[in-house]
Amino acid sequence: MQVDYKDCVALIVYSITFLLGLPANLLVLFVYVRKARKHGATPNVVYALNLCLANLALVVWLPVKALETLLQNWMLPAPVCPIYSFFLFPRCMPAACSSPCVALVAEGGPNFVSIKGDTLECYGNFNDTQLAVLLPLRLEMAIVLFILPLIVTSFCTLRCVTLVWRSNLRPMGKRRVLTVALSTLAVFVVCYAPYNASHIVGFVQHANVQWRMYAMLTSSFNVFLEPVVMMMLSPASSRGFMGRMCGRQSQFSRNKGGRHRVNSANGVANARAPQTLLERSQAGAQVTKESHE
């Protein structure tokens, strides 16, 4: 069995994504579940948990994708292919679960495992009738689910950057907001642009482009890049958790405790100051009285 260099790169990417994505998303899940119990299910928490669970659903199927890439063959039972496609391809394009469903209808059966040479292939080889249904659908999804959201997101992000830059926030607060906003936009473009570009090129060429499967590699980066952005949204919780994991207080806790100790010391000093002046005045009066005697 020979594996070309493109498949070797794909295997490396899938392995790194699995090794980084699984612990990162479990960490985010723990942090935000703990935050939801303390402060309630705010929109920020619900959004983060939704992304985290979607990432975990993709991470679970990455070993199957790596095995298929290594063997160049679909070795699992045919009924598993629709389930596998349902979890894998929709994550590469949000809300794109209609694509496997349409493929089911076009195939005329519940299992769309096709034969290519001496090997089986899951959702990768289509005839002209199936492509006539899939290619316009992919183009529509690329426009509605990527290009339009990209335009709206870019406008809102640039507007947010302008307002924050002109605001009176502290430099650290500005830096945090700008980092989160620009990182979110960059992750969206880097992860989803190649895969959606394959849909546009496929519609123009009226073919299922061969590099489409490799364009999915950048989409898998989203699994471990999104947790980084989500941890930026809750820096205090992440620093506190990492501090406890390392067996020491976080810098945030130390700074907070230091400020509390300074305020307490100032309060005690202020409370003792009048007593000290009173004692000095009484001692001075006593000395004056003794000198007169």
Coordinates of C-alpha atoms in Angstrom, one line a residue:
M1 CA 0.0 0.0 0.0
Q2 CA 1.5 3.3 -1.2
V3 CA 0.4 6.7 0.2
D4 CA 1.3 9.8 -1.8
Y5 CA 2.6 12.9 -0.2
K6 CA -0.8 14.7 -0.3
D7 CA -2.4 11.9 1.7
C8 CA 0.6 12.0 4.1
V9 CA 0.0 15.7 4.7
A10 CA -3.7 15.0 5.2
L11 CA -2.9 12.3 7.8
I12 CA -0.6 14.7 9.6
V13 CA -3.2 17.4 9.7
Y14 CA -5.9 15.0 10.9
S15 CA -3.6 13.7 13.6
I16 CA -2.6 17.1 14.8
T17 CA -6.2 18.3 14.7
F18 CA -7.4 15.3 16.8
L19 CA -4.5 15.6 19.4
L20 CA -5.0 19.4 19.8
G21 CA -8.8 19.6 19.3
L22 CA -9.9 16.9 21.7
P23 CA -8.3 18.3 24.9
A24 CA -8.8 21.9 23.9
N25 CA -12.6 21.5 23.4
L26 CA -12.9 19.4 26.6
L27 CA -11.2 22.2 28.5
V28 CA -13.6 24.8 27.0
L29 CA -16.5 22.6 27.7
F30 CA -15.5 22.3 31.4
V31 CA -14.8 26.0 31.7
Y32 CA -18.1 27.1 30.2
V33 CA -20.2 24.5 32.0
R34 CA -18.7 25.7 35.2
K35 CA -19.4 29.3 34.2
A36 CA -23.0 28.4 33.3
R37 CA -23.6 26.9 36.8
K38 CA -22.2 30.0 38.5
H39 CA -23.6 32.8 36.3
G40 CA -26.4 31.2 34.3
A41 CA -26.8 30.4 30.6
T42 CA -25.9 33.7 29.1
P43 CA -25.9 34.1 25.3
N44 CA -22.1 34.1 25.3
V45 CA -22.0 30.8 27.2
V46 CA -24.7 29.1 25.0
Y47 CA -22.8 30.2 21.9
A48 CA -19.5 28.8 23.2
L49 CA -21.1 25.5 24.3
N50 CA -22.8 25.1 20.9
L51 CA -19.5 25.5 19.1
C52 CA -17.7 23.2 21.5
L53 CA -20.1 20.4 21.1
A54 CA -20.0 20.8 17.3
N55 CA -16.2 20.6 17.4
L56 CA -16.3 17.5 19.6
A57 CA -18.7 15.8 17.1
L58 CA -16.2 16.4 14.3
V59 CA -13.2 15.3 16.4
V60 CA -14.9 11.9 17.2
W61 CA -15.0 11.2 13.4
L62 CA -11.5 12.4 12.5
P63 CA -10.0 8.9 13.2
V64 CA -12.4 7.4 10.7
K65 CA -11.4 10.1 8.1
A66 CA -7.7 9.4 8.8
L67 CA -8.3 5.6 8.4
E68 CA -10.1 6.2 5.1
T69 CA -7.2 8.4 3.9
L70 CA -4.6 5.9 4.9
L71 CA -6.3 2.8 3.4
Q72 CA -7.7 4.7 0.3
N73 CA -10.8 2.6 0.9
W74 CA -14.1 2.7 2.8
M75 CA -13.9 -0.2 5.3
L76 CA -16.9 0.5 7.5
P77 CA -20.4 -0.8 6.8
A78 CA -22.3 1.2 4.2
P79 CA -25.0 2.5 6.6
V80 CA -22.3 4.3 8.5
C81 CA -21.4 6.4 5.5
P82 CA -24.5 8.8 5.8
I83 CA -23.9 9.3 9.5
Y84 CA -20.2 9.9 8.9
S85 CA -21.0 12.5 6.1
F86 CA -23.6 14.1 8.3
F87 CA -21.1 14.9 11.0
L88 CA -18.1 15.6 8.8
F89 CA -19.3 17.8 5.9
P90 CA -21.8 20.1 7.7
R91 CA -19.0 21.1 10.2
C92 CA -16.9 22.3 7.2
M93 CA -19.8 24.6 6.3
P94 CA -22.3 25.6 9.0
A95 CA -25.8 24.4 8.4
A96 CA -24.8 22.5 5.3
C97 CA -26.4 19.2 6.4
S98 CA -28.8 19.4 3.4
S99 CA -26.0 18.4 1.1
P100 CA -25.7 14.8 2.3
C101 CA -29.5 14.6 2.4
V102 CA -29.8 15.7 -1.2
A103 CA -27.1 13.2 -2.1
L104 CA -29.2 10.5 -0.5
V105 CA -32.1 11.4 -2.7
A106 CA -30.0 11.6 -5.8
E107 CA -28.4 8.3 -5.1
G108 CA -31.8 6.6 -4.8
G109 CA -31.0 4.8 -1.5
P110 CA -30.0 5.2 2.1
N111 CA -26.3 4.3 1.5
F112 CA -24.1 6.3 -0.9
V113 CA -21.0 4.3 -1.0
S114 CA -19.7 4.3 -4.6
I115 CA -17.3 1.9 -6.3
K116 CA -14.2 3.5 -7.8
G117 CA -11.9 0.9 -9.4
D118 CA -11.3 -1.8 -6.8
T119 CA -12.1 0.4 -3.8
L120 CA -15.2 1.8 -2.1
E121 CA -15.6 5.6 -1.6
C122 CA -18.0 7.4 0.7
Y123 CA -19.5 10.6 -0.7
G124 CA -16.8 11.2 -3.2
N125 CA -17.8 9.9 -6.6
F126 CA -20.9 11.1 -8.3
N127 CA -22.4 10.6 -11.8
D128 CA -23.7 13.4 -14.0
T129 CA -27.3 13.1 -12.7
Q130 CA -26.1 13.5 -9.1
L131 CA -23.8 16.4 -10.0
A132 CA -26.6 18.2 -11.6
V133 CA -28.3 18.3 -8.2
L134 CA -25.2 18.8 -6.0
L135 CA -23.3 21.5 -7.8
P136 CA -26.0 24.2 -7.8
L137 CA -26.7 23.3 -4.2
R138 CA -23.0 23.7 -3.2
L139 CA -22.9 27.0 -5.1
E140 CA -26.0 28.2 -3.2
M141 CA -24.5 27.2 0.1
A142 CA -21.2 28.9 -0.7
I143 CA -23.0 32.2 -1.4
V144 CA -25.6 32.0 1.4
L145 CA -23.6 30.4 4.1
F146 CA -20.1 31.9 3.4
I147 CA -20.0 34.9 1.1
L148 CA -22.9 36.8 2.6
P149 CA -21.9 36.0 6.2
L150 CA -18.4 37.1 5.4
I151 CA -19.6 40.4 4.1
V152 CA -21.7 41.1 7.1
T153 CA -19.0 39.8 9.5
S154 CA -16.3 42.0 7.9
F155 CA -18.5 45.1 8.0
C156 CA -19.4 44.5 11.7
T157 CA -15.9 43.7 12.7
L158 CA -14.4 46.8 11.0
R159 CA -17.1 48.9 12.6
C160 CA -16.4 47.4 16.0
V161 CA -12.7 48.0 15.5
T162 CA -13.3 51.6 14.6
L163 CA -15.6 52.3 17.6
V164 CA -13.2 50.5 20.0
W165 CA -10.2 52.4 18.7
R166 CA -11.9 55.7 19.2
S167 CA -13.4 54.8 22.6
N168 CA -12.0 55.7 26.1
L169 CA -11.3 52.2 27.1
R170 CA -8.0 51.4 28.7
P171 CA -5.3 50.1 26.3
M172 CA -5.5 46.6 27.8
G173 CA -9.3 46.5 27.2
K174 CA -8.9 47.8 23.7
R175 CA -6.3 45.2 22.9
R176 CA -8.5 42.4 24.2
V177 CA -11.6 43.4 22.2
L178 CA -9.6 44.0 19.0
T179 CA -7.8 40.6 19.4
V180 CA -11.0 38.7 19.8
A181 CA -12.8 40.5 16.9
L182 CA -10.0 40.2 14.4
S183 CA -9.1 36.6 15.5
T184 CA -12.7 35.5 14.9
L185 CA -12.8 37.0 11.4
A186 CA -9.4 35.5 10.6
V187 CA -10.4 32.0 11.7
F188 CA -13.6 32.2 9.7
V189 CA -11.7 33.2 6.5
V190 CA -8.8 30.8 6.8
C191 CA -10.9 27.8 7.7
Y192 CA -13.8 28.1 5.4
A193 CA -12.6 30.0 2.3
P194 CA -10.8 27.1 0.5
Y195 CA -13.7 24.7 1.0
N196 CA -16.2 27.1 -0.3
A197 CA -13.9 28.1 -3.2
S198 CA -14.0 24.4 -4.3
H199 CA -17.8 24.7 -4.5
I200 CA -17.6 27.7 -6.8
V201 CA -14.9 26.2 -9.0
G202 CA -16.8 22.9 -9.2
F203 CA -19.9 24.7 -10.4
V204 CA -18.0 26.6 -13.1
Q205 CA -16.2 23.4 -14.3
H206 CA -19.3 21.3 -13.8
A207 CA -17.3 18.7 -12.0
N208 CA -16.4 17.4 -8.5
V209 CA -13.0 19.0 -8.2
Q210 CA -10.3 16.6 -7.0
W211 CA -8.7 19.1 -4.6
R212 CA -12.0 19.5 -2.7
M213 CA -11.0 16.9 -0.1
Y214 CA -7.7 18.7 0.5
A215 CA -9.6 22.0 0.9
M216 CA -11.3 20.4 3.9
L217 CA -8.0 20.3 5.7
T218 CA -8.2 24.0 6.5
S219 CA -11.7 23.5 7.7
S220 CA -10.4 21.0 10.3
F221 CA -8.2 23.8 11.7
N222 CA -11.3 25.3 13.1
V223 CA -11.5 22.5 15.7
F224 CA -8.5 23.8 17.7
L225 CA -8.5 27.4 16.7
E226 CA -12.1 28.1 17.9
P227 CA -11.3 27.0 21.5
V228 CA -8.5 29.6 21.6
V229 CA -10.9 32.4 20.6
M230 CA -13.5 31.1 23.1
M231 CA -10.9 31.2 25.9
M232 CA -10.2 34.8 25.0
L233 CA -13.9 35.6 25.7
S234 CA -13.4 34.3 29.3
P235 CA -9.8 35.1 30.3
A236 CA -10.4 35.2 34.0
S237 CA -12.0 31.8 34.1
S238 CA -9.3 30.3 31.9
R239 CA -6.4 31.8 34.0
G240 CA -8.0 30.7 37.2
F241 CA -8.4 27.1 35.9
M242 CA -4.9 26.9 34.5
G243 CA -3.6 28.3 37.8
R244 CA -5.3 25.5 39.7
M245 CA -4.1 22.9 37.2
C246 CA -0.5 24.1 37.8
G247 CA -1.0 24.0 41.6
R248 CA -0.6 27.7 42.1
Q249 CA -2.7 30.9 42.1
S250 CA -3.2 32.6 38.8
Q251 CA -1.8 36.0 38.2
F252 CA -5.4 37.4 38.2
S253 CA -6.0 35.9 41.6
R254 CA -2.7 37.2 43.0
N255 CA -3.4 40.7 41.7
K256 CA -6.8 40.7 43.1
G257 CA -5.6 39.4 46.5
G258 CA -2.8 41.9 46.5
R259 CA -5.2 44.8 45.9
H260 CA -7.4 43.4 48.7
R261 CA -4.4 43.3 51.1
V262 CA -3.3 46.8 50.2
N263 CA -6.8 48.2 50.7
S264 CA -7.1 46.3 54.0
A265 CA -3.7 47.6 55.2
N266 CA -4.7 51.2 54.3
G267 CA -8.0 50.8 56.1
V268 CA -6.2 49.6 59.3
A269 CA -3.7 52.4 59.1
N270 CA -6.4 55.0 58.7
A271 CA -8.3 53.5 61.6
R272 CA -5.2 53.6 63.8
A273 CA -4.1 57.1 62.8
P274 CA -6.6 59.0 65.0
Q275 CA -5.9 56.8 68.0
T276 CA -2.1 57.4 67.6
L277 CA -2.6 61.2 67.5
L278 CA -4.9 61.1 70.5
E279 CA -2.4 59.1 72.5
R280 CA 0.3 61.6 71.5
S281 CA -1.8 64.6 72.7
Q282 CA -2.6 62.9 76.0
A283 CA 1.1 62.0 76.5
G284 CA 2.0 65.7 75.8
A285 CA -0.6 67.0 78.3
Q286 CA 0.7 64.6 80.9
V287 CA 4.3 65.8 80.5
T288 CA 3.2 69.4 80.7
K289 CA 1.2 68.7 83.9
E290 CA 4.2 67.0 85.5
S291 CA 6.6 69.8 84.6
H292 CA 4.3 72.4 86.2
E293 CA 4.1 70.4 89.4

